[in-house]
Coordinates of C-alpha atoms in Angstrom, one line a residue:
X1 CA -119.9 63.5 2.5
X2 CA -118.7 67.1 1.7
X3 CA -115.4 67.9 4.0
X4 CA -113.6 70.9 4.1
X5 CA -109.3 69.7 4.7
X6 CA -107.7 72.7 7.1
X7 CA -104.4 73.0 8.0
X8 CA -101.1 74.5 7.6
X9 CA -98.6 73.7 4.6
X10 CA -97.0 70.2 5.3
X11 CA -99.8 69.1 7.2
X12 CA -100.5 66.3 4.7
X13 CA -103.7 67.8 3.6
X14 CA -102.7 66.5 0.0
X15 CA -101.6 62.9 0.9
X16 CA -104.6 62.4 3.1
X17 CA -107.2 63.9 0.6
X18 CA -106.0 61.4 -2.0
X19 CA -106.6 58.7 1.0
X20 CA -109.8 59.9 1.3
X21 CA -110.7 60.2 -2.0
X22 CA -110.4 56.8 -2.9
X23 CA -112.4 55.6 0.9
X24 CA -115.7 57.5 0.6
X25 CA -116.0 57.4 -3.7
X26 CA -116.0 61.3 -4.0
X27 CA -113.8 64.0 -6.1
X28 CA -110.7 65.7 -4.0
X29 CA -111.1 69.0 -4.9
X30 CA -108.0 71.3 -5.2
X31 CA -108.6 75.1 -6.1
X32 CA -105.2 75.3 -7.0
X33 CA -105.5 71.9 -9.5
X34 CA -108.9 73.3 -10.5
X35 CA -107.1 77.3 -11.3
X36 CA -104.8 76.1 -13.6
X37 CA -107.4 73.1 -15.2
X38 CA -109.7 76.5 -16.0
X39 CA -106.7 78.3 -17.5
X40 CA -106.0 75.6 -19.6
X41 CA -109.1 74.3 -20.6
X42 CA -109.9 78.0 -21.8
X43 CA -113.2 78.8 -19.9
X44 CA -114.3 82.4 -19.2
X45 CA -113.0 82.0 -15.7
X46 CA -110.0 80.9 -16.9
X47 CA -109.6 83.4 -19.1
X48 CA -110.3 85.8 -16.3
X49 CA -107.6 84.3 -13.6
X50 CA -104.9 84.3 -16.6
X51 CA -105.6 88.2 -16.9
X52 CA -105.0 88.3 -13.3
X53 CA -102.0 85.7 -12.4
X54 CA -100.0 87.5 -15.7
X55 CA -100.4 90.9 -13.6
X56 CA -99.1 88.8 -10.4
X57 CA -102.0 89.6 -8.7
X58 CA -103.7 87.1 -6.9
X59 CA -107.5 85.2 -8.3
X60 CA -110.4 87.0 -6.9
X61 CA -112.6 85.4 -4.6
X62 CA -115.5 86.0 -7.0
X63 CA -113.1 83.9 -9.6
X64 CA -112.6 81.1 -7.2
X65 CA -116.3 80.7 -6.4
X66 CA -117.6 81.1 -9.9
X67 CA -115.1 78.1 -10.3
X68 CA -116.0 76.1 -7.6
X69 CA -119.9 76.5 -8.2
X70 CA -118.9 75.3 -12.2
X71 CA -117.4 72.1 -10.2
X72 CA -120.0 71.4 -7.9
X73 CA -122.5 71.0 -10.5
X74 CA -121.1 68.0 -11.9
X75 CA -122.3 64.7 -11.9
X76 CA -119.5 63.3 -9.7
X77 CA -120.3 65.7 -7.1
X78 CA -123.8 65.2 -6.0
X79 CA -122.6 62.1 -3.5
X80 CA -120.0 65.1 -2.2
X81 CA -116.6 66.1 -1.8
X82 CA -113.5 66.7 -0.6
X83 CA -112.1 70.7 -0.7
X84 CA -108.8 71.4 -0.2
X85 CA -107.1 75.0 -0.6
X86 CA -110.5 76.5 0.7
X87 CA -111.2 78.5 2.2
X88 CA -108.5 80.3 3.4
X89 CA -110.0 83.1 4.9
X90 CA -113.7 84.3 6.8
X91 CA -114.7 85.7 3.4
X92 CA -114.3 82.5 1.5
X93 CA -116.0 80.4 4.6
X94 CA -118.7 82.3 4.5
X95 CA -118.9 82.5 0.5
X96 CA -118.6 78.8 0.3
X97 CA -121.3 78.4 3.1
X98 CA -124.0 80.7 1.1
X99 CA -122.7 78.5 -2.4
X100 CA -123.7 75.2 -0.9
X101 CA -127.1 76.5 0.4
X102 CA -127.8 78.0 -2.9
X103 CA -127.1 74.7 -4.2
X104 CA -129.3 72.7 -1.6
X105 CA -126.0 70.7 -0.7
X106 CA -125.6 69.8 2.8
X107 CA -121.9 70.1 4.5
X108 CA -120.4 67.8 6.8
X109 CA -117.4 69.3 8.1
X110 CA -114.7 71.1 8.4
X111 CA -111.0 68.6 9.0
X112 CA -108.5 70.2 10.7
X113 CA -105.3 68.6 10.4
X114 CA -102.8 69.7 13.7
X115 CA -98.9 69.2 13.1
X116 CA -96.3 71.4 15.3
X117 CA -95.1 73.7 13.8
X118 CA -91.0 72.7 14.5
X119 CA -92.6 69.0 13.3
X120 CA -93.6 70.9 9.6
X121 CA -90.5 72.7 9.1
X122 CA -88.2 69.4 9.1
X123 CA -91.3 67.5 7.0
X124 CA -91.0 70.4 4.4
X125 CA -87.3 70.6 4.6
X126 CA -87.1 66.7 3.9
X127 CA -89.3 67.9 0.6
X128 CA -87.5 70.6 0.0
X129 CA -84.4 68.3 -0.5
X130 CA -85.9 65.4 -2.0
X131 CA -87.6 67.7 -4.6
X132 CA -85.1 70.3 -5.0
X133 CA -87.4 73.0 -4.3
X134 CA -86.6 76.6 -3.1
X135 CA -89.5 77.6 -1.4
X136 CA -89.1 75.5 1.7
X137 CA -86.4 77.3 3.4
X138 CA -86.9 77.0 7.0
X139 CA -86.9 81.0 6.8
X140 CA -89.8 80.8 4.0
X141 CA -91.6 77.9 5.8
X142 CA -92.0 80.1 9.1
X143 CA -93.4 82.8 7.3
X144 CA -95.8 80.8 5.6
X145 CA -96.8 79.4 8.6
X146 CA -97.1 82.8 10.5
X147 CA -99.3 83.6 7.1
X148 CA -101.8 81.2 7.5
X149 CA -102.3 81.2 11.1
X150 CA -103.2 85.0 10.5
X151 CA -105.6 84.3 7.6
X152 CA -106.9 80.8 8.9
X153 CA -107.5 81.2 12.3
X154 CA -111.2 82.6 11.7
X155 CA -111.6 80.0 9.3
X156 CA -111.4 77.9 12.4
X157 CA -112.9 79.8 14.8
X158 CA -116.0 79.9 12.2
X159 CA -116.5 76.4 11.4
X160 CA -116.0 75.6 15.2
X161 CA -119.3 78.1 16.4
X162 CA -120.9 76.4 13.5
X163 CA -120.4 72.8 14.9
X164 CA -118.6 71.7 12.0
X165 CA -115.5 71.7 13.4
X166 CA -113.6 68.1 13.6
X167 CA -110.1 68.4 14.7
X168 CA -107.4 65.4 14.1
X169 CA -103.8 65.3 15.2
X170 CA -101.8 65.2 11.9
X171 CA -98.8 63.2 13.7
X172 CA -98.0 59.8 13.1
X173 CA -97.7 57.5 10.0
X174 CA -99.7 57.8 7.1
X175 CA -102.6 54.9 8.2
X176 CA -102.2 56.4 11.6
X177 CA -103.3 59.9 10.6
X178 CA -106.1 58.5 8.0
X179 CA -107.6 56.2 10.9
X180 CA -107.7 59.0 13.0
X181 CA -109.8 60.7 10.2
X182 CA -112.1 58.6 9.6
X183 CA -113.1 57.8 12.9
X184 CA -113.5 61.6 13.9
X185 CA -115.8 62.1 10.5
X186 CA -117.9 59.1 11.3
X187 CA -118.0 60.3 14.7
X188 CA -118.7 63.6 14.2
X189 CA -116.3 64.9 17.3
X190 CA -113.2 66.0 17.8
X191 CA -110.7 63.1 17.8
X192 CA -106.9 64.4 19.2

């Protein structure tokens, strides 16, 4: 099973990966976990995205890809995967569609995990306290929510005319939500 996880910041994409992970027997792949593995590990990718994170830009598209077509040829791979992180925009869809086909790997889908958007900022708020983090401000949780449904909505949009497009409300308890997941994957449908 190769998935693609969709959905806004405190959606649980992370928790429910990790869920996932474990149910079908495949890696949960991360870009951002597999960005800073490069870096350290030394690679000539990772040597490459250092360059660029030092100058505070952000990792090229070509970086990411060259990455994620390093990961995908692994052994643990070949029975699938779960992506989380990307794509994050039409580019990288499309990028990622044209990488599997050169690869001969067949994708499933595409999970979109729905939350409101009111129901994210309290859930990153909670985090924000728990954690002590800073960048969870209700101010800086809207924007990064106005920021992704800029930049993801196509992603949507394109999986969706593909067919590949499951979509799962992201609302409940934690078994809730991964039920709801798993039903829609084996199903194949939108499940709300």
């Amino acid at each position: 099973m190769r998935l693609v996880l969709l959905g806004a910041p405190g959606t649980g994409k992370g928790t429910q990966a990790a869920r996932l992970k474990e149910h079908l027997q495949v890696p949960h792949i991360s870009t951002g976990d597999l960005l800073r593995a490069e870096v350290a590990a030394g690679s000539p990718l990772g040597l490459k995205a250092k360059q660029v994170m030092a100058r505070g830009d952000l990792v090229s598209d070509e970086i990411l890809l060259g990455m994620l077509k390093d990961r995908f040829s692994r052994d643990d791979t070949r029975s699938g995967f779960i992506l989380d992180g990307y794509p994050r925009n039409l580019a990288q869809a499309a990028a990622l569609d044209a990488l599997l086909k050169d690869l001969g790997q067949k994708f499933d889908a595409a999970v979109q995990l729905v939350v409101d958007f009111e129901r994210i900022i309290e859930r990153l708020a909670g985090r924000a306290k728990a954690e002590g983090r800073t960048d969870d401000t209700p101010d800086a949780v809207r924007h990064r929510l106005s920021v992704y449904e800029e930049k993801t909505a196509p992603v949507v949009d394109f999986y969706r005319q593909q067919g590949q497009l499951t979509v799962v409300d992201g609302e409940g308890s934690l078994d809730e939500v991964f039920a709801r997941i798993v039903e829609a994957i084996q199903r194949g449908h939108e499940v709300g």
